[in-house]
mmCIF file of C-alpha atoms (C1' of nucleotides) in Angstrom:
data_model
loop_
_atom_site.group_PDB
_atom_site.id
_atom_site.type_symbol
_atom_site.label_atom_id
_atom_site.label_comp_id
_atom_site.label_asym_id
_atom_site.label_seq_id
_atom_site.Cartn_x
_atom_site.Cartn_y
_atom_site.Cartn_z
ATOM 1 C CA MET A 26 -16.528 -20.201 -19.542
ATOM 2 C CA PRO A 27 -19.536 -17.850 -19.260
ATOM 3 C CA VAL A 28 -22.853 -19.507 -18.599
ATOM 4 C CA SER A 29 -24.543 -17.767 -21.489
ATOM 5 C CA GLU A 30 -22.125 -19.445 -23.893
ATOM 6 C CA ARG A 31 -22.953 -22.867 -22.614
ATOM 7 C CA LEU A 32 -25.374 -24.613 -24.897
ATOM 8 C CA GLY A 33 -26.309 -26.762 -21.947
ATOM 9 C CA SER A 34 -27.930 -23.969 -20.010
ATOM 10 C CA HIS A 35 -30.179 -23.024 -22.939
ATOM 11 C CA LEU A 36 -31.045 -26.645 -23.490
ATOM 12 C CA LYS A 37 -31.884 -27.159 -19.855
ATOM 13 C CA ARG A 38 -34.041 -24.071 -19.620
ATOM 14 C CA ALA A 39 -36.004 -24.996 -22.700
ATOM 15 C CA ALA A 40 -36.622 -28.513 -21.469
ATOM 16 C CA GLN A 41 -37.636 -27.215 -18.095
ATOM 17 C CA ALA A 42 -40.033 -24.666 -19.554
ATOM 18 C CA LEU A 43 -41.590 -27.445 -21.598
ATOM 19 C CA SER A 44 -41.941 -29.668 -18.596
ATOM 20 C CA ALA A 45 -43.491 -26.882 -16.548
ATOM 21 C CA ALA A 46 -45.998 -26.054 -19.271
ATOM 22 C CA LYS A 47 -47.025 -29.656 -19.666
ATOM 23 C CA GLN A 48 -47.175 -30.203 -15.950
ATOM 24 C CA ALA A 49 -49.522 -27.248 -15.552
ATOM 25 C CA THR A 50 -51.943 -28.518 -18.165
ATOM 26 C CA LEU A 51 -51.724 -32.192 -17.212
ATOM 27 C CA LYS A 52 -52.411 -31.449 -13.605
ATOM 28 C CA GLN A 53 -55.990 -30.697 -14.601
ATOM 29 C CA ALA A 54 -56.240 -34.295 -15.780
ATOM 30 C CA GLY A 55 -54.655 -35.607 -12.593
ATOM 31 C CA LEU A 56 -51.460 -36.843 -14.253
ATOM 32 C CA THR A 57 -47.795 -35.992 -13.992
ATOM 33 C CA VAL A 58 -45.660 -35.675 -17.117
ATOM 34 C CA PRO A 59 -43.960 -39.055 -16.690
ATOM 35 C CA GLN A 60 -47.282 -40.726 -15.945
ATOM 36 C CA TYR A 61 -48.733 -39.259 -19.139
ATOM 37 C CA ALA A 62 -45.738 -40.417 -21.168
ATOM 38 C CA ALA A 63 -46.071 -43.950 -19.839
ATOM 39 C CA LEU A 64 -49.817 -44.087 -20.537
ATOM 40 C CA LEU A 65 -49.260 -42.735 -24.035
ATOM 41 C CA TYR A 66 -46.769 -45.462 -24.958
ATOM 42 C CA LEU A 67 -48.872 -48.133 -23.283
ATOM 43 C CA SER A 68 -51.849 -47.038 -25.294
ATOM 44 C CA ASP A 69 -49.969 -47.637 -28.526
ATOM 45 C CA ASN A 70 -48.327 -50.852 -27.311
ATOM 46 C CA PRO A 71 -50.676 -52.719 -24.980
ATOM 47 C CA GLY A 72 -48.908 -55.327 -22.904
ATOM 48 C CA MET A 73 -45.397 -54.016 -23.283
ATOM 49 C CA SER A 74 -42.969 -54.818 -20.461
ATOM 50 C CA ALA A 75 -41.830 -52.255 -17.961
ATOM 51 C CA ALA A 76 -38.280 -52.489 -19.256
ATOM 52 C CA ALA A 77 -39.383 -51.731 -22.797
ATOM 53 C CA LEU A 78 -41.505 -48.876 -21.492
ATOM 54 C CA ALA A 79 -38.512 -47.514 -19.612
ATOM 55 C CA ARG A 80 -36.474 -47.520 -22.812
ATOM 56 C CA ALA A 81 -39.251 -45.823 -24.747
ATOM 57 C CA CYS A 82 -39.590 -43.089 -22.156
ATOM 58 C CA ALA A 83 -35.808 -42.781 -21.818
ATOM 59 C CA VAL A 84 -35.703 -43.464 -18.104
ATOM 60 C CA THR A 85 -34.147 -46.254 -16.058
ATOM 61 C CA PRO A 86 -36.125 -49.337 -15.015
ATOM 62 C CA PRO A 87 -36.367 -48.351 -11.333
ATOM 63 C CA THR A 88 -37.715 -44.971 -12.361
ATOM 64 C CA MET A 89 -40.390 -46.561 -14.503
ATOM 65 C CA ASN A 90 -41.131 -48.885 -11.633
ATOM 66 C CA THR A 91 -41.924 -45.879 -9.450
ATOM 67 C CA VAL A 92 -44.164 -44.343 -12.071
ATOM 68 C CA LEU A 93 -46.008 -47.596 -12.703
ATOM 69 C CA LYS A 94 -46.535 -48.130 -9.028
ATOM 70 C CA ASN A 95 -48.271 -44.792 -8.740
ATOM 71 C CA LEU A 96 -50.340 -45.469 -11.850
ATOM 72 C CA GLN A 97 -51.358 -48.832 -10.478
ATOM 73 C CA GLU A 98 -52.399 -47.360 -7.155
ATOM 74 C CA GLN A 99 -54.666 -45.004 -9.040
ATOM 75 C CA GLY A 100 -56.131 -47.925 -10.943
ATOM 76 C CA LEU A 101 -55.051 -46.623 -14.321
ATOM 77 C CA ILE A 102 -53.030 -49.674 -15.345
ATOM 78 C CA GLU A 103 -52.932 -53.378 -14.551
ATOM 79 C CA ARG A 104 -49.964 -55.728 -14.642
ATOM 80 C CA THR A 105 -50.368 -59.430 -15.290
ATOM 81 C CA PRO A 106 -47.717 -62.139 -15.610
ATOM 82 C CA HIS A 107 -46.899 -63.256 -19.139
ATOM 83 C CA GLU A 108 -48.299 -66.611 -20.142
ATOM 84 C CA TRP A 109 -45.086 -68.630 -20.515
ATOM 85 C CA HIS A 110 -42.274 -66.080 -20.278
ATOM 86 C CA ARG A 111 -42.770 -65.939 -16.570
ATOM 87 C CA ASN A 112 -40.183 -63.275 -15.941
ATOM 88 C CA ILE A 113 -42.074 -60.454 -17.584
ATOM 89 C CA LEU A 114 -45.153 -58.573 -16.486
ATOM 90 C CA GLU A 115 -47.522 -57.390 -19.174
ATOM 91 C CA THR A 116 -48.771 -53.901 -18.514
ATOM 92 C CA ARG A 117 -52.066 -52.615 -19.859
ATOM 93 C CA LEU A 118 -54.319 -49.628 -19.447
ATOM 94 C CA THR A 119 -57.530 -50.138 -17.521
ATOM 95 C CA GLU A 120 -60.749 -48.593 -18.717
ATOM 96 C CA LYS A 121 -60.218 -45.830 -16.251
ATOM 97 C CA GLY A 122 -56.712 -45.394 -17.630
ATOM 98 C CA GLU A 123 -58.114 -45.022 -21.141
ATOM 99 C CA ARG A 124 -60.561 -42.394 -19.940
ATOM 100 C CA VAL A 125 -57.892 -40.388 -18.092
ATOM 101 C CA LEU A 126 -55.571 -40.561 -21.084
ATOM 102 C CA ALA A 127 -58.374 -39.450 -23.396
ATOM 103 C CA ASP A 128 -58.805 -36.421 -21.154
ATOM 104 C CA ALA A 129 -55.086 -35.706 -20.807
ATOM 105 C CA ASP A 130 -53.895 -36.229 -24.348
ATOM 106 C CA PRO A 131 -55.638 -33.270 -25.985
ATOM 107 C CA ARG A 132 -54.189 -31.031 -23.318
ATOM 108 C CA ALA A 133 -50.645 -32.180 -23.943
ATOM 109 C CA VAL A 134 -51.092 -32.055 -27.674
ATOM 110 C CA ARG A 135 -52.344 -28.500 -27.398
ATOM 111 C CA VAL A 136 -49.026 -27.495 -25.863
ATOM 112 C CA GLU A 137 -47.105 -29.345 -28.533
ATOM 113 C CA ARG A 138 -49.124 -27.803 -31.334
ATOM 114 C CA GLY A 139 -48.701 -24.374 -29.853
ATOM 115 C CA LEU A 140 -44.982 -24.843 -29.645
ATOM 116 C CA ALA A 141 -44.765 -26.211 -33.162
ATOM 117 C CA ALA A 142 -46.751 -23.273 -34.457
ATOM 118 C CA GLU A 143 -44.019 -20.938 -33.310
ATOM 119 C CA PHE A 144 -41.791 -22.266 -36.081
ATOM 120 C CA SER A 145 -41.851 -22.850 -39.807
ATOM 121 C CA GLN A 146 -41.583 -26.341 -41.157
ATOM 122 C CA GLU A 147 -37.948 -25.698 -42.030
ATOM 123 C CA GLU A 148 -37.155 -24.344 -38.597
ATOM 124 C CA ARG A 149 -38.699 -27.334 -36.902
ATOM 125 C CA GLU A 150 -36.593 -29.685 -38.989
ATOM 126 C CA THR A 151 -33.495 -27.679 -38.219
ATOM 127 C CA LEU A 152 -34.205 -27.741 -34.523
ATOM 128 C CA VAL A 153 -34.846 -31.496 -34.505
ATOM 129 C CA ALA A 154 -31.674 -32.119 -36.475
ATOM 130 C CA LEU A 155 -29.529 -29.987 -34.181
ATOM 131 C CA LEU A 156 -31.007 -31.604 -31.087
ATOM 132 C CA GLY A 157 -30.354 -34.993 -32.645
ATOM 133 C CA ARG A 158 -26.693 -34.150 -33.036
ATOM 134 C CA CYS A 159 -26.572 -33.021 -29.404
ATOM 135 C CA ILE A 160 -28.021 -36.335 -28.319
ATOM 136 C CA GLY A 161 -25.627 -38.288 -30.469
ATOM 137 C CA PHE A 162 -22.561 -36.537 -29.148
ATOM 138 C CA LEU A 163 -23.634 -36.568 -25.520
ATOM 139 C CA GLU A 164 -24.506 -40.213 -25.496
ATOM 140 C CA SER A 165 -21.237 -41.242 -27.068
ATOM 141 C CA ALA A 166 -19.385 -38.945 -24.680
ATOM 142 C CA ARG A 167 -21.143 -40.592 -21.783
ATOM 143 C CA GLN A 168 -19.991 -44.001 -22.910
ATOM 144 C CA ALA A 169 -16.435 -42.852 -23.488
ATOM 145 C CA GLU A 170 -16.404 -41.430 -19.993
ATOM 146 C CA HIS A 171 -16.230 -44.820 -18.457
ATOM 147 C CA MET B 19 -50.043 -36.951 -32.673
ATOM 148 C CA PRO B 20 -46.997 -39.208 -33.174
ATOM 149 C CA VAL B 21 -44.292 -38.892 -30.588
ATOM 150 C CA SER B 22 -41.567 -38.351 -33.169
ATOM 151 C CA GLU B 23 -43.347 -35.215 -34.352
ATOM 152 C CA ARG B 24 -43.411 -33.729 -30.902
ATOM 153 C CA LEU B 25 -40.652 -31.210 -30.480
ATOM 154 C CA GLY B 26 -40.929 -31.803 -26.779
ATOM 155 C CA SER B 27 -39.638 -35.333 -26.875
ATOM 156 C CA HIS B 28 -36.513 -34.311 -28.765
ATOM 157 C CA LEU B 29 -35.991 -31.446 -26.372
ATOM 158 C CA LYS B 30 -36.407 -33.670 -23.375
ATOM 159 C CA ARG B 31 -34.021 -36.329 -24.666
ATOM 160 C CA ALA B 32 -31.348 -33.805 -25.466
ATOM 161 C CA ALA B 33 -31.592 -32.211 -22.049
ATOM 162 C CA GLN B 34 -31.493 -35.583 -20.390
ATOM 163 C CA ALA B 35 -28.473 -36.726 -22.367
ATOM 164 C CA LEU B 36 -26.743 -33.508 -21.333
ATOM 165 C CA SER B 37 -27.616 -34.034 -17.712
ATOM 166 C CA ALA B 38 -26.429 -37.624 -17.788
ATOM 167 C CA ALA B 39 -23.104 -36.674 -19.390
ATOM 168 C CA LYS B 40 -22.489 -33.949 -16.844
ATOM 169 C CA GLN B 41 -23.552 -36.134 -13.991
ATOM 170 C CA ALA B 42 -21.088 -38.825 -15.032
ATOM 171 C CA THR B 43 -18.161 -36.434 -15.135
ATOM 172 C CA LEU B 44 -19.127 -34.405 -12.062
ATOM 173 C CA LYS B 45 -19.494 -37.505 -9.957
ATOM 174 C CA GLN B 46 -15.734 -37.812 -10.033
ATOM 175 C CA ALA B 47 -15.578 -34.485 -8.286
ATOM 176 C CA GLY B 48 -18.235 -35.520 -5.774
ATOM 177 C CA LEU B 49 -20.884 -33.104 -6.996
ATOM 178 C CA THR B 50 -24.301 -33.400 -8.559
ATOM 179 C CA VAL B 51 -25.308 -31.212 -11.477
ATOM 180 C CA PRO B 52 -27.511 -28.862 -9.407
ATOM 181 C CA GLN B 53 -24.800 -28.591 -6.765
ATOM 182 C CA TYR B 54 -22.252 -27.654 -9.398
ATOM 183 C CA ALA B 55 -24.605 -25.049 -10.878
ATOM 184 C CA ALA B 56 -25.121 -23.470 -7.495
ATOM 185 C CA LEU B 57 -21.419 -23.353 -6.688
ATOM 186 C CA LEU B 58 -20.696 -21.852 -10.086
ATOM 187 C CA TYR B 59 -23.077 -18.953 -9.606
ATOM 188 C CA LEU B 60 -21.930 -18.463 -6.044
ATOM 189 C CA SER B 61 -18.393 -18.263 -7.197
ATOM 190 C CA ASP B 62 -19.247 -15.376 -9.493
ATOM 191 C CA ASN B 63 -21.539 -13.674 -6.977
ATOM 192 C CA PRO B 64 -20.295 -14.248 -3.445
ATOM 193 C CA GLY B 65 -22.912 -13.574 -0.832
ATOM 194 C CA MET B 66 -25.939 -13.814 -3.056
ATOM 195 C CA SER B 67 -29.235 -14.858 -1.437
ATOM 196 C CA ALA B 68 -30.762 -18.245 -1.876
ATOM 197 C CA ALA B 69 -33.711 -16.739 -3.671
ATOM 198 C CA ALA B 70 -31.486 -15.000 -6.185
ATOM 199 C CA LEU B 71 -29.547 -18.188 -6.623
ATOM 200 C CA ALA B 72 -32.774 -20.069 -7.261
ATOM 201 C CA ARG B 73 -33.689 -17.623 -9.982
ATOM 202 C CA ALA B 74 -30.263 -17.876 -11.571
ATOM 203 C CA CYS B 75 -30.416 -21.659 -11.613
ATOM 204 C CA ALA B 76 -34.049 -21.608 -12.779
ATOM 205 C CA VAL B 77 -35.390 -23.646 -9.871
ATOM 206 C CA THR B 78 -37.833 -22.820 -7.089
ATOM 207 C CA PRO B 79 -36.652 -21.584 -3.689
ATOM 208 C CA PRO B 80 -37.492 -24.828 -1.862
ATOM 209 C CA THR B 81 -35.464 -26.759 -4.415
ATOM 210 C CA MET B 82 -32.484 -24.508 -3.938
ATOM 211 C CA ASN B 83 -32.967 -24.912 -0.201
ATOM 212 C CA THR B 84 -32.511 -28.640 -0.563
ATOM 213 C CA VAL B 85 -29.392 -28.262 -2.691
ATOM 214 C CA LEU B 86 -27.863 -25.731 -0.314
ATOM 215 C CA LYS B 87 -28.583 -27.934 2.647
ATOM 216 C CA ASN B 88 -26.600 -30.758 1.077
ATOM 217 C CA LEU B 89 -23.773 -28.402 0.129
ATOM 218 C CA GLN B 90 -23.661 -27.036 3.656
ATOM 219 C CA GLU B 91 -23.534 -30.519 5.159
ATOM 220 C CA GLN B 92 -20.534 -31.215 3.005
ATOM 221 C CA GLY B 93 -18.906 -28.020 4.220
ATOM 222 C CA LEU B 94 -18.712 -26.498 0.717
ATOM 223 C CA ILE B 95 -20.681 -23.350 1.539
ATOM 224 C CA GLU B 96 -21.461 -21.228 4.584
ATOM 225 C CA ARG B 97 -24.530 -19.119 5.192
ATOM 226 C CA THR B 98 -24.385 -16.086 7.450
ATOM 227 C CA PRO B 99 -27.122 -13.574 8.291
ATOM 228 C CA HIS B 100 -26.925 -10.272 6.477
ATOM 229 C CA GLU B 101 -25.681 -7.395 8.584
ATOM 230 C CA TRP B 102 -28.858 -5.320 8.746
ATOM 231 C CA HIS B 103 -31.229 -6.952 6.276
ATOM 232 C CA ARG B 104 -31.844 -9.645 8.775
ATOM 233 C CA ASN B 105 -34.186 -11.661 6.630
ATOM 234 C CA ILE B 106 -31.616 -12.748 4.090
ATOM 235 C CA LEU B 107 -28.830 -15.250 4.469
ATOM 236 C CA GLU B 108 -25.641 -14.504 2.621
ATOM 237 C CA THR B 109 -24.230 -17.621 1.018
ATOM 238 C CA ARG B 110 -20.551 -18.032 0.300
ATOM 239 C CA LEU B 111 -18.175 -20.751 -0.816
ATOM 240 C CA THR B 112 -15.827 -22.097 1.815
ATOM 241 C CA GLU B 113 -12.219 -22.808 0.976
ATOM 242 C CA LYS B 114 -13.149 -26.427 0.502
ATOM 243 C CA GLY B 115 -15.950 -25.310 -1.765
ATOM 244 C CA GLU B 116 -13.509 -23.372 -3.892
ATOM 245 C CA ARG B 117 -11.249 -26.382 -4.168
ATOM 246 C CA VAL B 118 -14.083 -28.741 -5.145
ATOM 247 C CA LEU B 119 -15.371 -26.275 -7.713
ATOM 248 C CA ALA B 120 -11.871 -25.842 -9.123
ATOM 249 C CA ASP B 121 -11.799 -29.591 -9.585
ATOM 250 C CA ALA B 122 -15.323 -29.885 -11.004
ATOM 251 C CA ASP B 123 -15.426 -26.901 -13.344
ATOM 252 C CA PRO B 124 -12.872 -28.149 -15.900
ATOM 253 C CA ARG B 125 -14.770 -31.402 -16.109
ATOM 254 C CA ALA B 126 -18.084 -29.693 -16.814
ATOM 255 C CA VAL B 127 -16.471 -27.281 -19.245
ATOM 256 C CA ARG B 128 -14.940 -30.194 -21.118
ATOM 257 C CA VAL B 129 -18.419 -31.539 -21.815
ATOM 258 C CA GLU B 130 -19.653 -28.117 -22.904
ATOM 259 C CA ARG B 131 -16.667 -27.561 -25.194
ATOM 260 C CA GLY B 132 -17.048 -30.991 -26.691
ATOM 261 C CA LEU B 133 -20.703 -30.321 -27.379
ATOM 262 C CA ALA B 134 -19.997 -26.895 -28.821
ATOM 263 C CA ALA B 135 -17.334 -28.358 -31.072
ATOM 264 C CA GLU B 136 -19.980 -30.472 -32.752
ATOM 265 C CA PHE B 137 -21.379 -27.356 -34.359
ATOM 266 C CA SER B 138 -20.248 -24.394 -36.411
ATOM 267 C CA GLN B 139 -20.547 -20.926 -34.990
ATOM 268 C CA GLU B 140 -23.606 -20.315 -37.110
ATOM 269 C CA GLU B 141 -25.258 -23.547 -36.048
ATOM 270 C CA ARG B 142 -24.713 -22.749 -32.384
ATOM 271 C CA GLU B 143 -26.328 -19.375 -32.832
ATOM 272 C CA THR B 144 -29.235 -20.930 -34.666
ATOM 273 C CA LEU B 145 -29.716 -23.504 -31.933
ATOM 274 C CA VAL B 146 -29.621 -20.919 -29.163
ATOM 275 C CA ALA B 147 -32.062 -18.713 -31.034
ATOM 276 C CA LEU B 148 -34.533 -21.546 -31.649
ATOM 277 C CA LEU B 149 -34.300 -22.659 -28.037
ATOM 278 C CA GLY B 150 -34.866 -19.114 -26.930
ATOM 279 C CA ARG B 151 -38.107 -18.989 -28.906
ATOM 280 C CA CYS B 152 -39.187 -22.262 -27.324
ATOM 281 C CA ILE B 153 -38.580 -20.809 -23.908
ATOM 282 C CA GLY B 154 -40.394 -17.622 -24.730
ATOM 283 C CA PHE B 155 -43.472 -19.384 -25.987
ATOM 284 C CA LEU B 156 -43.585 -21.974 -23.254
ATOM 285 C CA GLU B 157 -43.247 -19.474 -20.443
ATOM 286 C CA SER B 158 -45.977 -17.259 -21.794
ATOM 287 C CA ALA B 159 -48.173 -20.284 -22.380
ATOM 288 C CA ARG B 160 -47.596 -21.336 -18.793
ATOM 289 C CA GLN B 161 -48.753 -17.953 -17.535
ATOM 290 C CA ALA B 162 -51.762 -17.927 -19.802
ATOM 291 C CA GLU B 163 -52.698 -21.356 -18.484
ATOM 292 C CA HIS B 164 -53.556 -19.970 -15.128
ATOM 293 C "C1'" DA C 19 -25.222 -80.972 -18.735
ATOM 294 C "C1'" DC C 20 -23.354 -76.919 -17.077
ATOM 295 C "C1'" DA C 21 -21.584 -72.381 -17.117
ATOM 296 C "C1'" DC C 22 -22.374 -68.086 -18.940
ATOM 297 C "C1'" DC C 23 -24.723 -64.045 -20.399
ATOM 298 C "C1'" DA C 24 -28.581 -61.123 -21.512
ATOM 299 C "C1'" DT C 25 -32.837 -59.537 -20.023
ATOM 300 C "C1'" DA C 26 -36.671 -58.505 -16.648
ATOM 301 C "C1'" DG C 27 -37.915 -57.081 -12.343
ATOM 302 C "C1'" DT C 28 -37.138 -55.334 -7.841
ATOM 303 C "C1'" DT C 29 -35.292 -53.028 -3.505
ATOM 304 C "C1'" DA C 30 -32.536 -49.605 -1.034
ATOM 305 C "C1'" DG C 31 -30.799 -45.156 -0.612
ATOM 306 C "C1'" DA C 32 -29.599 -40.535 -1.941
ATOM 307 C "C1'" DG C 33 -30.878 -36.510 -4.132
ATOM 308 C "C1'" DC C 34 -33.710 -33.263 -6.976
ATOM 309 C "C1'" DT C 35 -38.122 -31.093 -7.945
ATOM 310 C "C1'" DC C 36 -42.449 -29.221 -7.560
ATOM 311 C "C1'" DT C 37 -46.865 -27.073 -5.212
ATOM 312 C "C1'" DA C 38 -48.856 -25.256 -1.154
ATOM 313 C "C1'" DA C 39 -48.652 -23.142 3.074
ATOM 314 C "C1'" DT C 40 -46.346 -20.534 6.807
ATOM 315 C "C1'" DG C 41 -43.618 -17.109 9.075
ATOM 316 C "C1'" DA C 42 -40.353 -13.218 9.108
ATOM 317 C "C1'" DT C 43 -38.669 -8.811 7.550
ATOM 318 C "C1'" DC C 44 -38.591 -4.621 5.012
ATOM 319 C "C1'" DG C 45 -40.429 -0.779 2.429
ATOM 320 C "C1'" DT C 46 -44.235 2.055 1.153
ATOM 321 C "C1'" DC C 47 -48.334 4.465 1.485
ATOM 322 C "C1'" DA C 48 -52.443 6.119 3.608
ATOM 323 C "C1'" DT D 10 -48.446 4.882 13.276
ATOM 324 C "C1'" DG D 11 -50.421 1.172 11.013
ATOM 325 C "C1'" DA D 12 -51.744 -1.649 7.038
ATOM 326 C "C1'" DC D 13 -50.360 -3.570 2.856
ATOM 327 C "C1'" DG D 14 -47.460 -5.800 -0.391
ATOM 328 C "C1'" DA D 15 -43.011 -7.583 -1.838
ATOM 329 C "C1'" DT D 16 -39.305 -10.464 -0.870
ATOM 330 C "C1'" DC D 17 -36.833 -14.072 1.653
ATOM 331 C "C1'" DA D 18 -36.726 -18.312 3.954
ATOM 332 C "C1'" DT D 19 -38.559 -22.548 5.416
ATOM 333 C "C1'" DT D 20 -41.462 -26.793 6.157
ATOM 334 C "C1'" DA D 21 -44.452 -30.555 4.607
ATOM 335 C "C1'" DG D 22 -45.667 -33.780 1.298
ATOM 336 C "C1'" DA D 23 -45.805 -36.038 -3.128
ATOM 337 C "C1'" DG D 24 -43.369 -37.617 -6.925
ATOM 338 C "C1'" DC D 25 -39.405 -38.360 -10.168
ATOM 339 C "C1'" DT D 26 -34.680 -39.766 -10.900
ATOM 340 C "C1'" DC D 27 -30.478 -41.924 -10.541
ATOM 341 C "C1'" DT D 28 -26.764 -45.643 -9.118
ATOM 342 C "C1'" DA D 29 -25.853 -49.916 -6.980
ATOM 343 C "C1'" DA D 30 -26.953 -54.368 -5.810
ATOM 344 C "C1'" DC D 31 -29.774 -58.336 -5.922
ATOM 345 C "C1'" DT D 32 -32.942 -62.104 -7.725
ATOM 346 C "C1'" DA D 33 -35.021 -64.752 -11.354
ATOM 347 C "C1'" DT D 34 -35.653 -66.535 -15.898
ATOM 348 C "C1'" DG D 35 -34.431 -67.949 -20.490
ATOM 349 C "C1'" DG D 36 -31.275 -68.785 -24.132
ATOM 350 C "C1'" DT D 37 -26.368 -69.884 -25.736
ATOM 351 C "C1'" DG D 38 -22.029 -71.536 -25.560
ATOM 352 C "C1'" DT D 39 -18.717 -75.357 -24.789
#
DNA sequence: ACACCATAGTTAGAGCTCTAATGATCGTCA
DNA sequence: TGACGATCATTAGAGCTCTAACTATGGTGT
């Protein structure tokens, strides 16, 4: 099966180009792409658990653990034990985290807006729908595998 | 800007679901996704340089170096100096590499065929075209950044 | 009450990925 | 001949990512 016929290779290249573009612009704010994603969700949901954050960002808990560790070392987040549910750690942005996110977000949004502007409203909806079907199939295939 | 409106998040999730599905099936053949990609290109172009392979797989040379190192340790490829162009290393599959690829390829193709079967011919072409425009914009944006 | 299960968090280990910097070789051009 | 630039290869270092295995807590079932 020729590579050019494989939807996967187009998908992968597009995702990689996106990641590279975001990485280039976020670097100026001192963040990586996963760090930015985590801060963005935390900003909307202060105090959410690392596990919930991992689900939101579509990564595994150990991966999120790594990202949070780096964010914590930079003083951008703080993690405090939950009042009574002692098994969960509440994660929140620090003031510095808010400032860094406020610097990074416009940069990331600029990339997204630029990308969106390449398409008409109808094309965007088509693309999102097609990608959604890819995700649906691939995730069910993954489950069926085992 | 809401996350659900960002094309990037859909793109990223789709690519990740694809990678996860391939990873699950390729694991049974003892390969990672990048290792499989490298073997696949090498199979079609015996003797190609690591730099050319990196371009084909859309990764940087140091990344390909890491992948090739692991493949070499498993005895799946061999790298020999070019006859007169002494700066380049010709990379080739070993017999074992051929066998492993012959085992892995049908598994990967099964995922690709399953994914392709989710769409009509026209939908596939639409998806590839839209992704191509994403790639085009993002790569030019990346250049303009610097 | 006790076993069970789901969830949260973590650690260990392997592998991929990038940027940045370095060194080696070849071809070209003054 | 000698300098320059292009290409190839590699190393160092930081960070992301996964699977696998483990611990701990809280709720649910009999």
